[in-house]
Amino acid sequence: MKQTPQPPLAKHHLPLDQEIAMKYVTWLVEKRIADGPDTRVDFCEQSGFHPKLLYNNPHIDSIEKIFRDQSSMERLGDMTLREYMKYHYYFIHQGYRYGLGRQQQRWLGHDIIKTPWDCWSYQEIIWETKPDFVIELGVMFGGATHFYASLLDLVGHGEVLGIDITLSKAKPAENKRITYLEGGSTSPEMLEKVRSKVQGKRVLVIADSDHEKNHVLAEIRAYAPFVHVGGYFIVEDSLNDVMGYHPVPNEGPKAAAEAFLQESDDFVLDRRWGERYVMSLNPNGFLLRVK
């Protein structure tokens, strides 16, 4: 038997409190204004809603948090440290990846994928250890390379070796202290080039290339012998292991650093730098050579 077609269901209507809240949000966005007492009065007068329906709306607190005119400290001050580090990672540290180039940190016009706290630690370490060479494993845009060179300018001594599998994204070296080397960091050819330059010198190594555990561990094993006693091997972005930034969860720089310390007593973990300013990308990543 042929069934009689049923009329379409009526469109679902939002509860009135949600409807008012959404209209208010739309109104704020269209006018590009902040939430506030005068703004709420204007909206209610123009929309015909009684003000009590807005002030006592169950969604008004959430709207207020988003549209309130306030400083960054007021807006972000109640975050946990973990929440802030995640905010910093996506909105600032990795801003270039997510269409927020204007948010990206820069050093003298160069994009630099570091935190201000770690940069401050690096200048202290460079001042304390006075390296002849800073070896940077992983150049990317070259912002950090130029940062290290600027610090060496201030100290009045030292060179930077920037090593990467490809230098296609790096800006040309604008400082005479910088030498770029293109190729695999752990290849025999690259290690021989580096050895010929730094053997017997005071060396600081900063590893910031592929963050997969085995690759990082291979770099530590290969470059740790170049570091002088009293110098540092810095394993960057060990926070990836803590925060789970990897697209696929896996062990990374922190696990590599800890594995190396298990097999070598030439280095010890110097927690002073990773914990001094708290918001470091390199927890358990500052390895001090002691013998």
mmCIF file of C-alpha atoms in Angstrom:
data_model
loop_
_atom_site.group_PDB
_atom_site.id
_atom_site.type_symbol
_atom_site.label_atom_id
_atom_site.label_comp_id
_atom_site.label_asym_id
_atom_site.label_seq_id
_atom_site.Cartn_x
_atom_site.Cartn_y
_atom_site.Cartn_z
ATOM 1 C CA MET A 1 0.000 0.000 0.000
ATOM 2 C CA LYS A 2 1.372 3.380 -1.021
ATOM 3 C CA GLN A 3 2.123 5.611 1.946
ATOM 4 C CA THR A 4 0.979 9.204 2.026
ATOM 5 C CA PRO A 5 3.962 11.592 2.021
ATOM 6 C CA GLN A 6 4.451 13.287 5.352
ATOM 7 C CA PRO A 7 4.984 17.045 5.573
ATOM 8 C CA PRO A 8 8.553 18.064 6.358
ATOM 9 C CA LEU A 9 9.360 18.559 9.998
ATOM 10 C CA ALA A 10 9.321 22.126 11.181
ATOM 11 C CA LYS A 11 12.761 23.645 11.583
ATOM 12 C CA HIS A 12 14.173 23.256 15.050
ATOM 13 C CA HIS A 13 14.054 26.512 16.980
ATOM 14 C CA LEU A 14 16.759 27.478 19.441
ATOM 15 C CA PRO A 15 15.773 28.030 23.046
ATOM 16 C CA LEU A 16 15.144 31.733 23.569
ATOM 17 C CA ASP A 17 18.169 32.226 25.833
ATOM 18 C CA GLN A 18 20.470 30.814 23.133
ATOM 19 C CA GLU A 19 18.790 32.869 20.433
ATOM 20 C CA ILE A 20 19.288 36.093 22.390
ATOM 21 C CA ALA A 21 22.907 35.195 23.175
ATOM 22 C CA MET A 22 23.716 34.395 19.534
ATOM 23 C CA LYS A 23 22.080 37.601 18.308
ATOM 24 C CA TYR A 24 24.081 39.589 20.829
ATOM 25 C CA VAL A 25 27.331 37.910 19.761
ATOM 26 C CA THR A 26 26.535 38.578 16.098
ATOM 27 C CA TRP A 27 25.782 42.207 16.943
ATOM 28 C CA LEU A 28 29.115 42.601 18.784
ATOM 29 C CA VAL A 29 31.063 41.024 15.920
ATOM 30 C CA GLU A 30 29.383 43.082 13.215
ATOM 31 C CA LYS A 31 29.979 46.323 15.102
ATOM 32 C CA ARG A 32 33.474 45.236 16.268
ATOM 33 C CA ILE A 33 32.849 46.481 19.793
ATOM 34 C CA ALA A 34 33.467 45.136 23.286
ATOM 35 C CA ASP A 35 30.852 43.906 25.720
ATOM 36 C CA GLY A 36 29.891 46.370 28.445
ATOM 37 C CA PRO A 37 26.899 47.968 30.220
ATOM 38 C CA ASP A 38 26.325 50.647 27.584
ATOM 39 C CA THR A 39 26.731 48.113 24.794
ATOM 40 C CA ARG A 40 24.121 45.830 26.336
ATOM 41 C CA VAL A 41 21.660 48.706 26.703
ATOM 42 C CA ASP A 42 22.138 49.706 23.060
ATOM 43 C CA PHE A 43 21.605 46.112 21.897
ATOM 44 C CA CYS A 44 18.425 45.662 23.923
ATOM 45 C CA GLU A 45 16.982 48.965 22.717
ATOM 46 C CA GLN A 46 17.665 48.098 19.089
ATOM 47 C CA SER A 47 16.608 44.443 19.288
ATOM 48 C CA GLY A 48 13.545 44.863 21.492
ATOM 49 C CA PHE A 49 14.720 42.415 24.178
ATOM 50 C CA HIS A 50 14.265 43.338 27.813
ATOM 51 C CA PRO A 51 17.699 43.966 29.426
ATOM 52 C CA LYS A 52 17.017 41.409 32.167
ATOM 53 C CA LEU A 53 16.889 38.695 29.478
ATOM 54 C CA LEU A 54 20.470 39.571 28.576
ATOM 55 C CA TYR A 55 21.920 40.285 32.024
ATOM 56 C CA ASN A 56 20.435 37.055 33.413
ATOM 57 C CA ASN A 57 21.167 35.006 30.305
ATOM 58 C CA PRO A 58 22.992 31.751 31.216
ATOM 59 C CA HIS A 59 25.507 32.424 28.407
ATOM 60 C CA ILE A 60 26.377 36.009 29.308
ATOM 61 C CA ASP A 61 29.456 35.100 31.390
ATOM 62 C CA SER A 62 31.003 33.272 28.445
ATOM 63 C CA ILE A 63 30.214 36.183 26.133
ATOM 64 C CA GLU A 64 31.719 38.616 28.618
ATOM 65 C CA LYS A 65 34.980 36.653 28.744
ATOM 66 C CA ILE A 66 35.329 36.726 24.964
ATOM 67 C CA PHE A 67 34.210 40.272 24.243
ATOM 68 C CA ARG A 68 35.429 42.105 27.317
ATOM 69 C CA ASP A 69 37.886 44.938 26.632
ATOM 70 C CA GLN A 70 40.801 43.860 28.795
ATOM 71 C CA SER A 71 44.565 43.491 28.890
ATOM 72 C CA SER A 72 46.355 40.252 28.056
ATOM 73 C CA MET A 73 47.086 39.679 31.734
ATOM 74 C CA GLU A 74 43.408 39.986 32.610
ATOM 75 C CA ARG A 75 42.447 37.731 29.715
ATOM 76 C CA LEU A 76 45.061 35.021 30.267
ATOM 77 C CA GLY A 77 45.916 35.426 33.940
ATOM 78 C CA ASP A 78 43.767 32.563 35.204
ATOM 79 C CA MET A 79 45.295 30.007 32.854
ATOM 80 C CA THR A 80 47.320 27.153 34.281
ATOM 81 C CA LEU A 81 50.964 27.070 33.201
ATOM 82 C CA ARG A 82 50.200 24.125 30.917
ATOM 83 C CA GLU A 83 47.318 26.033 29.299
ATOM 84 C CA TYR A 84 49.500 29.078 28.733
ATOM 85 C CA MET A 85 52.346 27.050 27.207
ATOM 86 C CA LYS A 86 49.877 25.500 24.779
ATOM 87 C CA TYR A 87 48.484 28.953 23.952
ATOM 88 C CA HIS A 88 52.009 30.294 23.406
ATOM 89 C CA TYR A 89 52.927 27.324 21.211
ATOM 90 C CA TYR A 90 50.055 27.675 18.739
ATOM 91 C CA PHE A 91 49.458 31.439 18.753
ATOM 92 C CA ILE A 92 53.057 32.715 18.959
ATOM 93 C CA HIS A 93 55.844 30.133 18.880
ATOM 94 C CA GLN A 94 54.404 28.325 15.840
ATOM 95 C CA GLY A 95 52.346 31.262 14.567
ATOM 96 C CA TYR A 96 53.858 31.035 11.072
ATOM 97 C CA ARG A 97 52.323 27.573 10.628
ATOM 98 C CA TYR A 98 48.798 28.639 11.437
ATOM 99 C CA GLY A 99 48.469 31.830 9.426
ATOM 100 C CA LEU A 100 49.571 34.108 12.275
ATOM 101 C CA GLY A 101 52.800 35.428 10.815
ATOM 102 C CA ARG A 102 52.315 38.786 12.501
ATOM 103 C CA GLN A 103 52.397 36.994 15.879
ATOM 104 C CA GLN A 104 55.695 35.225 15.179
ATOM 105 C CA GLN A 105 58.604 36.205 17.400
ATOM 106 C CA ARG A 106 61.446 37.931 15.551
ATOM 107 C CA TRP A 107 65.036 38.862 16.171
ATOM 108 C CA LEU A 108 66.114 41.954 14.214
ATOM 109 C CA GLY A 109 63.498 41.166 11.581
ATOM 110 C CA HIS A 110 64.240 37.432 11.377
ATOM 111 C CA ASP A 111 61.564 34.902 12.385
ATOM 112 C CA ILE A 112 62.861 33.023 15.422
ATOM 113 C CA ILE A 113 61.211 29.872 16.729
ATOM 114 C CA LYS A 114 62.242 30.212 20.354
ATOM 115 C CA THR A 115 60.734 31.534 23.568
ATOM 116 C CA PRO A 116 61.998 34.749 25.165
ATOM 117 C CA TRP A 117 62.816 32.798 28.334
ATOM 118 C CA ASP A 118 65.100 30.340 26.542
ATOM 119 C CA CYS A 119 66.735 33.157 24.575
ATOM 120 C CA TRP A 120 67.535 34.853 27.864
ATOM 121 C CA SER A 121 69.064 31.630 29.199
ATOM 122 C CA TYR A 122 71.171 31.299 26.053
ATOM 123 C CA GLN A 123 72.691 34.752 26.457
ATOM 124 C CA GLU A 124 73.586 33.880 30.045
ATOM 125 C CA ILE A 125 75.149 30.585 28.977
ATOM 126 C CA ILE A 126 77.113 32.227 26.157
ATOM 127 C CA TRP A 127 78.369 34.910 28.535
ATOM 128 C CA GLU A 128 79.372 32.320 31.144
ATOM 129 C CA THR A 129 81.023 29.801 28.811
ATOM 130 C CA LYS A 130 82.487 32.126 26.110
ATOM 131 C CA PRO A 131 82.277 29.517 23.294
ATOM 132 C CA ASP A 132 84.541 29.703 20.254
ATOM 133 C CA PHE A 133 81.746 28.039 18.288
ATOM 134 C CA VAL A 134 77.996 27.745 18.658
ATOM 135 C CA ILE A 135 76.857 24.742 16.621
ATOM 136 C CA GLU A 136 73.200 25.008 15.672
ATOM 137 C CA LEU A 137 71.653 21.750 14.445
ATOM 138 C CA GLY A 138 68.542 22.774 12.505
ATOM 139 C CA VAL A 139 68.484 26.264 10.992
ATOM 140 C CA MET A 140 64.973 26.675 9.545
ATOM 141 C CA PHE A 141 64.537 30.444 8.926
ATOM 142 C CA GLY A 142 67.907 31.418 10.381
ATOM 143 C CA GLY A 143 66.432 33.674 13.043
ATOM 144 C CA ALA A 144 68.111 31.855 15.910
ATOM 145 C CA THR A 145 71.365 31.728 13.929
ATOM 146 C CA HIS A 146 71.365 35.519 13.743
ATOM 147 C CA PHE A 147 70.378 35.753 17.403
ATOM 148 C CA TYR A 148 73.402 33.703 18.458
ATOM 149 C CA ALA A 149 75.650 35.766 16.184
ATOM 150 C CA SER A 150 74.334 38.969 17.780
ATOM 151 C CA LEU A 151 75.163 37.635 21.231
ATOM 152 C CA LEU A 152 78.656 36.737 20.071
ATOM 153 C CA ASP A 153 79.002 40.275 18.717
ATOM 154 C CA LEU A 154 78.210 41.584 22.193
ATOM 155 C CA VAL A 155 80.641 39.160 23.826
ATOM 156 C CA GLY A 156 83.219 40.065 21.178
ATOM 157 C CA HIS A 157 84.183 36.515 20.287
ATOM 158 C CA GLY A 158 82.964 33.358 18.563
ATOM 159 C CA GLU A 159 81.382 31.923 15.432
ATOM 160 C CA VAL A 160 78.114 30.154 14.584
ATOM 161 C CA LEU A 161 77.924 27.004 12.483
ATOM 162 C CA GLY A 162 74.344 26.587 11.238
ATOM 163 C CA ILE A 163 73.726 23.057 9.965
ATOM 164 C CA ASP A 164 70.612 21.826 8.184
ATOM 165 C CA ILE A 165 69.634 19.154 5.667
ATOM 166 C CA THR A 166 68.351 22.024 3.495
ATOM 167 C CA LEU A 167 68.902 25.760 3.766
ATOM 168 C CA SER A 168 66.104 26.638 1.343
ATOM 169 C CA LYS A 169 64.101 28.522 4.009
ATOM 170 C CA ALA A 170 67.012 30.258 5.693
ATOM 171 C CA LYS A 171 67.669 33.925 5.099
ATOM 172 C CA PRO A 172 71.185 34.732 3.844
ATOM 173 C CA ALA A 173 73.765 35.174 6.568
ATOM 174 C CA GLU A 174 73.936 38.873 7.422
ATOM 175 C CA ASN A 175 76.638 38.494 10.037
ATOM 176 C CA LYS A 176 80.257 37.585 9.343
ATOM 177 C CA ARG A 177 80.249 35.237 12.339
ATOM 178 C CA ILE A 178 77.765 32.881 10.613
ATOM 179 C CA THR A 179 78.738 29.910 8.453
ATOM 180 C CA TYR A 180 75.985 27.734 6.994
ATOM 181 C CA LEU A 181 76.634 24.063 6.247
ATOM 182 C CA GLU A 182 74.041 22.149 4.221
ATOM 183 C CA GLY A 183 73.668 18.394 4.642
ATOM 184 C CA GLY A 184 72.751 15.660 7.084
ATOM 185 C CA SER A 185 73.946 16.554 10.566
ATOM 186 C CA THR A 186 75.213 13.067 11.386
ATOM 187 C CA SER A 187 76.680 12.145 8.006
ATOM 188 C CA PRO A 188 80.411 11.282 8.070
ATOM 189 C CA GLU A 189 81.118 14.116 5.630
ATOM 190 C CA MET A 190 79.396 16.716 7.809
ATOM 191 C CA LEU A 191 81.024 15.502 10.999
ATOM 192 C CA GLU A 192 84.446 15.726 9.364
ATOM 193 C CA LYS A 193 83.754 19.313 8.233
ATOM 194 C CA VAL A 194 82.692 20.264 11.734
ATOM 195 C CA ARG A 195 85.589 18.455 13.374
ATOM 196 C CA SER A 196 88.111 20.294 11.205
ATOM 197 C CA LYS A 197 86.720 23.612 12.469
ATOM 198 C CA VAL A 198 85.995 22.998 16.149
ATOM 199 C CA GLN A 199 88.407 20.309 17.342
ATOM 200 C CA GLY A 200 89.944 21.466 20.621
ATOM 201 C CA LYS A 201 87.791 24.602 20.806
ATOM 202 C CA ARG A 202 85.185 25.761 23.307
ATOM 203 C CA VAL A 203 81.866 24.585 21.862
ATOM 204 C CA LEU A 204 78.167 25.075 22.638
ATOM 205 C CA VAL A 205 75.788 22.755 20.742
ATOM 206 C CA ILE A 206 72.074 23.540 20.348
ATOM 207 C CA ALA A 207 70.065 20.720 18.727
ATOM 208 C CA ASP A 208 66.821 21.801 17.059
ATOM 209 C CA SER A 209 66.377 19.651 13.957
ATOM 210 C CA ASP A 210 64.291 16.476 13.608
ATOM 211 C CA HIS A 211 62.722 15.861 17.034
ATOM 212 C CA GLU A 212 62.295 12.086 16.747
ATOM 213 C CA LYS A 213 64.058 10.342 19.625
ATOM 214 C CA ASN A 214 66.477 8.203 17.632
ATOM 215 C CA HIS A 215 67.572 11.128 15.460
ATOM 216 C CA VAL A 216 68.133 13.390 18.465
ATOM 217 C CA LEU A 217 70.044 10.663 20.279
ATOM 218 C CA ALA A 218 72.257 10.144 17.219
ATOM 219 C CA GLU A 219 73.006 13.882 17.136
ATOM 220 C CA ILE A 220 73.879 13.952 20.834
ATOM 221 C CA ARG A 221 76.223 10.997 20.460
ATOM 222 C CA ALA A 222 77.880 12.557 17.406
ATOM 223 C CA TYR A 223 78.292 16.127 18.667
ATOM 224 C CA ALA A 224 78.721 15.703 22.434
ATOM 225 C CA PRO A 225 82.460 14.951 22.041
ATOM 226 C CA PHE A 226 82.962 18.439 20.558
ATOM 227 C CA VAL A 227 81.670 20.146 23.727
ATOM 228 C CA HIS A 228 84.412 21.317 26.106
ATOM 229 C CA VAL A 229 84.311 20.503 29.815
ATOM 230 C CA GLY A 230 82.137 23.188 31.373
ATOM 231 C CA GLY A 231 80.195 23.651 28.135
ATOM 232 C CA TYR A 232 76.654 22.677 27.201
ATOM 233 C CA PHE A 233 74.767 20.483 24.796
ATOM 234 C CA ILE A 234 71.222 21.873 24.687
ATOM 235 C CA VAL A 235 68.499 19.489 23.538
ATOM 236 C CA GLU A 236 65.686 21.740 22.363
ATOM 237 C CA ASP A 237 61.926 21.170 22.390
ATOM 238 C CA SER A 238 61.912 18.416 24.990
ATOM 239 C CA LEU A 239 58.609 20.002 26.017
ATOM 240 C CA ASN A 240 57.162 18.159 23.004
ATOM 241 C CA ASP A 241 57.342 14.946 25.031
ATOM 242 C CA VAL A 242 55.579 16.563 27.984
ATOM 243 C CA MET A 243 52.839 18.386 26.075
ATOM 244 C CA GLY A 244 52.212 15.860 23.304
ATOM 245 C CA TYR A 245 52.783 18.262 20.420
ATOM 246 C CA HIS A 246 53.783 15.439 18.073
ATOM 247 C CA PRO A 247 51.148 14.697 15.401
ATOM 248 C CA VAL A 248 51.496 11.044 16.393
ATOM 249 C CA PRO A 249 52.457 10.517 20.045
ATOM 250 C CA ASN A 250 56.016 9.216 20.233
ATOM 251 C CA GLU A 251 59.203 9.679 22.189
ATOM 252 C CA GLY A 252 61.194 12.755 21.297
ATOM 253 C CA PRO A 253 64.008 15.033 22.515
ATOM 254 C CA LYS A 254 63.398 14.581 26.251
ATOM 255 C CA ALA A 255 63.541 10.810 25.945
ATOM 256 C CA ALA A 256 66.716 11.121 23.856
ATOM 257 C CA ALA A 257 68.443 13.354 26.419
ATOM 258 C CA GLU A 258 67.525 11.028 29.262
ATOM 259 C CA ALA A 259 68.723 7.989 27.302
ATOM 260 C CA PHE A 260 72.068 9.672 26.620
ATOM 261 C CA LEU A 261 72.585 10.505 30.284
ATOM 262 C CA GLN A 262 72.029 6.832 31.100
ATOM 263 C CA GLU A 263 74.871 5.791 28.799
ATOM 264 C CA SER A 264 77.372 8.593 29.498
ATOM 265 C CA ASP A 265 78.727 10.083 32.701
ATOM 266 C CA ASP A 266 80.547 12.868 30.851
ATOM 267 C CA PHE A 267 77.410 15.015 31.067
ATOM 268 C CA VAL A 268 74.932 15.828 33.810
ATOM 269 C CA LEU A 269 71.518 17.449 33.709
ATOM 270 C CA ASP A 270 71.710 21.116 34.720
ATOM 271 C CA ARG A 271 68.194 21.928 35.908
ATOM 272 C CA ARG A 272 69.104 25.541 36.626
ATOM 273 C CA TRP A 273 68.245 26.686 33.102
ATOM 274 C CA GLY A 274 65.183 24.563 32.427
ATOM 275 C CA GLU A 275 63.555 25.524 35.713
ATOM 276 C CA ARG A 276 64.910 29.011 36.364
ATOM 277 C CA TYR A 277 62.373 30.790 34.168
ATOM 278 C CA VAL A 278 59.906 27.861 34.280
ATOM 279 C CA MET A 279 58.452 28.450 30.814
ATOM 280 C CA SER A 280 61.253 26.742 28.893
ATOM 281 C CA LEU A 281 60.739 24.616 25.804
ATOM 282 C CA ASN A 282 63.681 22.495 26.940
ATOM 283 C CA PRO A 283 62.897 20.767 30.275
ATOM 284 C CA ASN A 284 65.675 18.271 31.088
ATOM 285 C CA GLY A 285 67.416 19.489 27.934
ATOM 286 C CA PHE A 286 70.383 21.461 29.298
ATOM 287 C CA LEU A 287 73.259 18.969 29.462
ATOM 288 C CA LEU A 288 76.471 20.186 31.124
ATOM 289 C CA ARG A 289 79.768 18.467 30.337
ATOM 290 C CA VAL A 290 81.639 17.701 33.552
ATOM 291 C CA LYS A 291 84.492 15.523 32.294
#
